[in-house]
């Protein structure tokens, strides 16, 4: 899980993020044939409470070539999210057919074969879910008083695939525009993570002036802190705090992570939570329901990090009512996997090193700083260093730096890169304290119980991990950093031992269409920072290849998240004012900040 350092030293926000697109995983249809349907799940514009005519349901269905369970559920039941109920009803038949075709299993319905006759669920006898609705309520005070804001809950089903599932109450904040007569089309904000609480971003959004002339609609995604039954995991928070004392890449550390995930899952499921109900498709359906429940004819989408994966899915599934979309730090659903993160880290590393070389004083004081960093990763992997540092609000703590810890420290350093060359140079000369202090401060004292690690795992373990083999993940690491040992490359940046944690989390693989490429004519702005080690700028360019009305912007020297950068804010607000011709003139003037130059005790800047 990565960090987005804005107002706190260790604000946990997003995980996330090879130049190559991962190979298609086995589809629900004929083995080895990938489904490429342009849309998934609920039909565009149809959300909870919209009935499917009874006559459209059949008692049985014969699988055609290339069909997936998602396709069948959508066509026959009116809801692709009910694919799991089709599998459950036909489990024995589907598994027998998979074995007959030479497979050990169907991979929970991800291999089905033409000619197989499947029984279809009958119309539910239980009372169907009522239409989602907005219920006014006091604003949460977790992050302080929310001024000029009214709040409430969006009431939605926990699992739209199961009509008898319980309801969830998702927190919604409606932030008034600073203008006395705002534009009629508000901005809805999708936060990152997955697992960050969007309500906590309101101050950032308003301080940046994003409500200058439009109201803001802020939805706390299902499972996040301000919404009912959050999937917070103090067990994982404690693990992250302990990890600064441990070898980052050690298998024993991975075992601790998996045990923490298992304990969290056990606690959440004991209270009735269904971890499989917390994914991007459900989040997209929630957003579509919210627009209708609020009576908004048209709105604009602002999204950050994982929120961009949600936004791209939302505009593909529910394009109705979307005027424009801004994706900030882009996660294309079609490529996101653990191994995908390597390319973003390499892009950021190269850009930071090149920026140092472009500044004369940095180039003179720290020649070859990139090679020194890679050398230190190898050296610490062979001989880890233990030191003690003082962390504000915590005191003196023990820190262990190995190759994996140093590599992942760079993610933190990308948010404040001005000391990157100095820290690496000090480490190479036997002084690890600066880097150790920054590494520890990223996790201590932490925000126990604030971040929804359970939502992270439900998304990653169903939508990312199953679509990439360990060998494919390692190959992407080798392509990005051939200079590093396999012991370091075995764990994806920011997502170490995720596969083990996913075994403990135990959610089914998502249907293949969840990774469909978004093709749309909705005006889209893809904006990124050149130093973004979590979602590299290359992925903004990638996502817009299939978006016919798109603008791509990269801010030099910015890290993960540009919506509160002065130029980023200006570009985004001008985009919402004029989606086909935003004002990007400030972009050429944005430059990386000068690097800190050490030596002689001066700590001077260029």
CSV table of C-alpha atoms in Angstrom, one decimal, residues 247-487:
chain,number,residue,atom,x,y,z
A,247,UNK,CA,13.4,-7.8,6.9
A,248,UNK,CA,11.0,-6.5,4.2
A,249,UNK,CA,11.6,-9.4,1.7
A,250,UNK,CA,11.8,-12.3,4.2
A,251,UNK,CA,9.3,-15.1,3.8
A,252,UNK,CA,8.6,-14.8,7.6
A,253,UNK,CA,7.4,-11.2,7.0
A,254,UNK,CA,5.1,-12.4,4.3
A,255,UNK,CA,3.7,-15.1,6.7
A,256,UNK,CA,2.9,-12.3,9.2
A,257,UNK,CA,1.1,-10.3,6.6
A,258,UNK,CA,-1.0,-13.3,5.5
A,259,UNK,CA,-1.9,-14.1,9.1
A,260,UNK,CA,-3.0,-10.5,9.7
A,261,UNK,CA,-5.2,-10.7,6.6
A,262,UNK,CA,-6.7,-14.0,7.8
A,263,UNK,CA,-7.5,-12.5,11.2
A,264,UNK,CA,-9.1,-9.5,9.7
A,265,UNK,CA,-11.2,-11.6,7.3
A,266,UNK,CA,-12.3,-13.9,10.1
A,267,UNK,CA,-13.5,-10.9,12.2
A,268,UNK,CA,-15.3,-9.2,9.3
A,269,UNK,CA,-17.1,-12.4,8.1
A,270,UNK,CA,-18.1,-13.2,11.7
A,271,UNK,CA,-20.2,-10.0,11.6
A,272,UNK,CA,-21.8,-11.0,8.3
A,273,UNK,CA,-19.6,-9.2,5.8
A,274,UNK,CA,-19.3,-10.7,2.3
A,275,UNK,CA,-15.8,-9.8,1.1
A,276,UNK,CA,-16.7,-10.8,-2.5
A,277,UNK,CA,-19.3,-7.9,-2.6
A,278,UNK,CA,-16.6,-5.2,-2.5
A,279,UNK,CA,-15.2,-4.6,-5.9
A,280,UNK,CA,-15.0,-2.1,-8.7
A,281,UNK,CA,-18.2,-3.2,-10.5
A,282,UNK,CA,-20.2,-2.7,-7.4
A,283,UNK,CA,-18.5,0.6,-6.7
A,284,UNK,CA,-19.5,1.7,-10.3
A,285,UNK,CA,-23.1,0.7,-9.7
A,286,UNK,CA,-23.1,2.6,-6.5
A,287,UNK,CA,-22.0,5.8,-8.3
A,288,UNK,CA,-24.6,5.3,-11.0
A,289,UNK,CA,-27.3,4.9,-8.3
A,290,UNK,CA,-26.1,8.0,-6.5
A,291,UNK,CA,-26.5,10.3,-9.5
A,292,UNK,CA,-30.1,9.1,-9.9
A,293,UNK,CA,-30.9,9.2,-6.2
A,294,UNK,CA,-29.7,12.8,-6.0
A,295,UNK,CA,-31.7,13.7,-9.2
A,296,UNK,CA,-28.6,15.0,-11.0
A,297,UNK,CA,-29.1,15.0,-14.8
A,298,UNK,CA,-25.4,15.3,-15.6
A,299,UNK,CA,-22.1,15.5,-13.7
A,300,UNK,CA,-18.3,15.5,-14.1
A,301,UNK,CA,-16.0,12.8,-12.6
A,302,UNK,CA,-12.8,13.7,-10.8
A,303,UNK,CA,-10.8,10.6,-9.9
A,304,UNK,CA,-7.4,9.8,-8.3
A,305,UNK,CA,-5.3,6.6,-8.3
A,306,UNK,CA,-7.6,3.5,-7.8
A,307,UNK,CA,-10.4,6.0,-8.3
A,308,UNK,CA,-9.3,6.2,-11.9
A,309,UNK,CA,-9.8,2.4,-12.3
A,310,UNK,CA,-13.3,3.0,-10.9
A,311,UNK,CA,-13.9,6.0,-13.2
A,312,UNK,CA,-12.8,4.1,-16.3
A,313,UNK,CA,-15.1,1.2,-15.3
A,314,UNK,CA,-17.9,3.5,-14.5
A,315,UNK,CA,-17.8,5.3,-17.8
A,316,UNK,CA,-17.8,2.0,-19.6
A,317,UNK,CA,-20.7,0.5,-17.6
A,318,UNK,CA,-22.8,3.5,-17.0
A,319,UNK,CA,-22.0,6.3,-19.5
A,320,UNK,CA,-25.4,7.9,-19.0
A,321,UNK,CA,-25.2,11.3,-17.3
A,322,UNK,CA,-21.4,11.7,-17.5
A,323,UNK,CA,-20.4,15.0,-19.0
A,324,UNK,CA,-16.6,14.6,-18.6
A,325,UNK,CA,-14.0,12.6,-16.7
A,326,UNK,CA,-10.7,13.6,-15.2
A,327,UNK,CA,-8.3,10.7,-14.3
A,328,UNK,CA,-5.4,11.7,-12.1
A,329,UNK,CA,-2.7,9.1,-11.6
A,330,UNK,CA,-4.1,6.5,-14.0
A,331,UNK,CA,-4.8,2.8,-13.3
A,332,UNK,CA,-6.2,1.2,-16.5
A,333,UNK,CA,-8.3,-1.8,-15.5
A,334,UNK,CA,-7.1,-3.8,-18.5
A,335,UNK,CA,-3.5,-4.0,-17.3
A,336,UNK,CA,-3.4,-3.6,-13.5
A,337,UNK,CA,-1.7,-6.5,-11.8
A,338,UNK,CA,1.0,-6.7,-9.1
A,339,UNK,CA,3.8,-6.9,-11.8
A,340,UNK,CA,2.4,-3.8,-13.5
A,341,UNK,CA,3.8,-1.7,-10.7
A,342,UNK,CA,7.4,-2.3,-11.8
A,343,UNK,CA,7.1,-0.1,-14.9
A,344,UNK,CA,5.8,2.9,-12.9
A,345,UNK,CA,8.7,2.6,-10.4
A,346,UNK,CA,11.2,2.5,-13.2
A,347,UNK,CA,9.7,5.5,-15.0
A,348,UNK,CA,9.8,7.5,-11.8
A,349,UNK,CA,13.3,6.4,-11.0
A,350,UNK,CA,14.7,7.3,-14.4
A,351,UNK,CA,12.9,10.7,-14.3
A,352,UNK,CA,14.3,11.6,-10.9
A,353,UNK,CA,17.8,10.6,-11.8
A,354,UNK,CA,17.6,12.5,-15.1
A,355,UNK,CA,16.3,15.6,-13.3
A,356,UNK,CA,19.3,15.5,-11.0
A,357,UNK,CA,21.6,15.3,-14.0
A,358,UNK,CA,19.8,18.3,-15.5
A,359,UNK,CA,20.6,20.5,-12.5
A,360,UNK,CA,24.3,21.4,-12.6
A,361,UNK,CA,24.9,21.4,-8.8
A,362,UNK,CA,23.1,18.0,-8.4
A,363,UNK,CA,25.0,16.6,-11.4
A,364,UNK,CA,28.3,17.8,-10.0
A,365,UNK,CA,27.7,16.7,-6.4
A,366,UNK,CA,26.0,13.4,-7.1
A,367,UNK,CA,27.3,11.9,-10.4
A,368,UNK,CA,26.0,8.5,-11.0
A,369,UNK,CA,23.4,8.7,-8.3
A,370,UNK,CA,21.1,6.2,-10.1
A,371,UNK,CA,23.8,3.6,-10.3
A,372,UNK,CA,24.6,4.2,-6.6
A,373,UNK,CA,21.0,3.6,-5.6
A,374,UNK,CA,20.9,0.3,-7.5
A,375,UNK,CA,24.2,-0.8,-6.0
A,376,UNK,CA,22.9,-0.1,-2.5
A,377,UNK,CA,19.7,-2.1,-3.2
A,378,UNK,CA,22.0,-5.1,-4.1
A,379,UNK,CA,24.3,-4.5,-1.1
A,380,UNK,CA,21.5,-4.2,1.4
A,381,UNK,CA,19.8,-7.3,0.0
A,382,UNK,CA,23.0,-9.2,0.7
A,383,UNK,CA,23.8,-7.4,4.0
A,384,UNK,CA,20.9,-5.6,5.6
A,385,UNK,CA,21.5,-2.7,7.9
A,386,UNK,CA,19.9,-2.1,11.3
A,387,UNK,CA,19.8,1.3,12.9
A,388,UNK,CA,17.8,3.4,15.3
A,389,UNK,CA,16.0,6.7,14.5
A,390,UNK,CA,13.7,9.0,16.3
A,391,UNK,CA,10.2,9.3,14.9
A,392,UNK,CA,7.9,12.2,15.9
A,393,UNK,CA,5.1,11.1,18.2
A,394,UNK,CA,6.7,7.7,18.6
A,395,UNK,CA,10.2,8.1,19.9
A,396,UNK,CA,13.3,6.0,19.2
A,397,UNK,CA,12.6,3.0,17.0
A,398,UNK,CA,14.6,0.2,15.4
A,399,UNK,CA,14.6,0.1,11.6
A,400,UNK,CA,15.9,-2.7,9.3
A,401,UNK,CA,16.9,-1.7,5.8
A,402,UNK,CA,17.2,-4.5,3.2
A,403,UNK,CA,17.0,-4.3,-0.6
A,404,UNK,CA,13.3,-4.4,-0.6
A,405,UNK,CA,12.9,-1.7,2.0
A,406,UNK,CA,15.2,0.6,0.1
A,407,UNK,CA,13.5,0.0,-3.2
A,408,UNK,CA,10.1,0.8,-1.7
A,409,UNK,CA,11.5,3.8,0.2
A,410,UNK,CA,11.8,5.3,-3.3
A,411,UNK,CA,8.0,5.4,-3.5
A,412,UNK,CA,7.9,7.6,-0.4
A,413,UNK,CA,10.9,9.6,-1.8
A,414,UNK,CA,9.0,10.4,-5.0
A,415,UNK,CA,6.6,12.6,-3.0
A,416,UNK,CA,9.5,14.6,-1.7
A,417,UNK,CA,12.3,13.9,-4.2
A,418,UNK,CA,14.5,16.9,-3.3
A,419,UNK,CA,16.5,14.8,-0.7
A,420,UNK,CA,16.6,11.6,-2.8
A,421,UNK,CA,20.2,12.1,-4.1
A,422,UNK,CA,21.4,13.3,-0.6
A,423,UNK,CA,19.8,10.3,1.2
A,424,UNK,CA,21.3,7.8,-1.3
A,425,UNK,CA,24.7,9.4,-1.1
A,426,UNK,CA,24.6,9.4,2.8
A,427,UNK,CA,23.6,5.7,2.8
A,428,UNK,CA,26.4,4.8,0.4
A,429,UNK,CA,28.9,6.5,2.8
A,430,UNK,CA,27.6,4.5,5.8
A,431,UNK,CA,24.9,6.9,7.1
A,432,UNK,CA,21.5,5.3,6.8
A,433,UNK,CA,19.7,7.5,9.3
A,434,UNK,CA,18.0,9.9,6.9
A,435,UNK,CA,16.5,7.1,4.7
A,436,UNK,CA,15.7,5.0,7.8
A,437,UNK,CA,13.8,7.9,9.4
A,438,UNK,CA,11.8,8.6,6.3
A,439,UNK,CA,11.0,4.9,5.9
A,440,UNK,CA,9.8,4.6,9.5
A,441,UNK,CA,7.8,7.8,9.4
A,442,UNK,CA,5.9,6.4,6.4
A,443,UNK,CA,4.4,3.8,8.7
A,444,UNK,CA,4.6,5.1,12.2
A,445,UNK,CA,2.6,6.2,14.2
A,446,UNK,CA,0.2,5.2,11.5
A,447,UNK,CA,-3.5,5.7,11.3
A,448,UNK,CA,-4.8,2.5,12.9
A,449,UNK,CA,-8.4,1.6,11.8
A,450,UNK,CA,-8.6,4.5,9.3
A,451,UNK,CA,-7.7,2.8,6.0
A,452,UNK,CA,-9.9,0.0,4.6
A,453,UNK,CA,-7.3,-2.7,3.9
A,454,UNK,CA,-10.2,-5.1,3.4
A,455,UNK,CA,-11.5,-3.2,0.4
A,456,UNK,CA,-7.9,-3.2,-1.0
A,457,UNK,CA,-7.7,-7.0,-0.7
A,458,UNK,CA,-11.1,-7.6,-2.1
A,459,UNK,CA,-10.2,-5.6,-5.3
A,460,UNK,CA,-6.6,-6.8,-5.7
A,461,UNK,CA,-7.3,-10.4,-4.9
A,462,UNK,CA,-10.2,-10.7,-7.4
A,463,UNK,CA,-9.3,-8.2,-10.1
A,464,UNK,CA,-5.5,-8.0,-10.2
A,465,UNK,CA,-3.7,-11.1,-8.8
A,466,UNK,CA,-5.7,-13.8,-10.6
A,467,UNK,CA,-4.9,-12.3,-14.0
A,468,UNK,CA,-1.1,-12.7,-13.8
A,469,UNK,CA,1.1,-15.7,-12.9
A,470,UNK,CA,4.0,-15.4,-10.5
A,471,UNK,CA,6.3,-16.0,-13.6
A,472,UNK,CA,4.7,-13.1,-15.5
A,473,UNK,CA,5.1,-10.9,-12.4
A,474,UNK,CA,8.8,-11.7,-12.1
A,475,UNK,CA,9.4,-11.2,-15.8
A,476,UNK,CA,8.0,-7.6,-15.5
A,477,UNK,CA,10.4,-6.9,-12.7
A,478,UNK,CA,13.3,-8.3,-14.7
A,479,UNK,CA,12.4,-6.1,-17.6
A,480,UNK,CA,12.2,-3.0,-15.4
A,481,UNK,CA,15.3,-3.6,-13.2
A,482,UNK,CA,17.6,-6.2,-14.8
A,483,UNK,CA,20.3,-4.9,-12.4
A,484,UNK,CA,18.5,-6.2,-9.3
A,485,UNK,CA,18.6,-9.7,-7.7
A,486,UNK,CA,15.6,-12.0,-8.0
A,487,UNK,CA,15.2,-12.0,-4.3
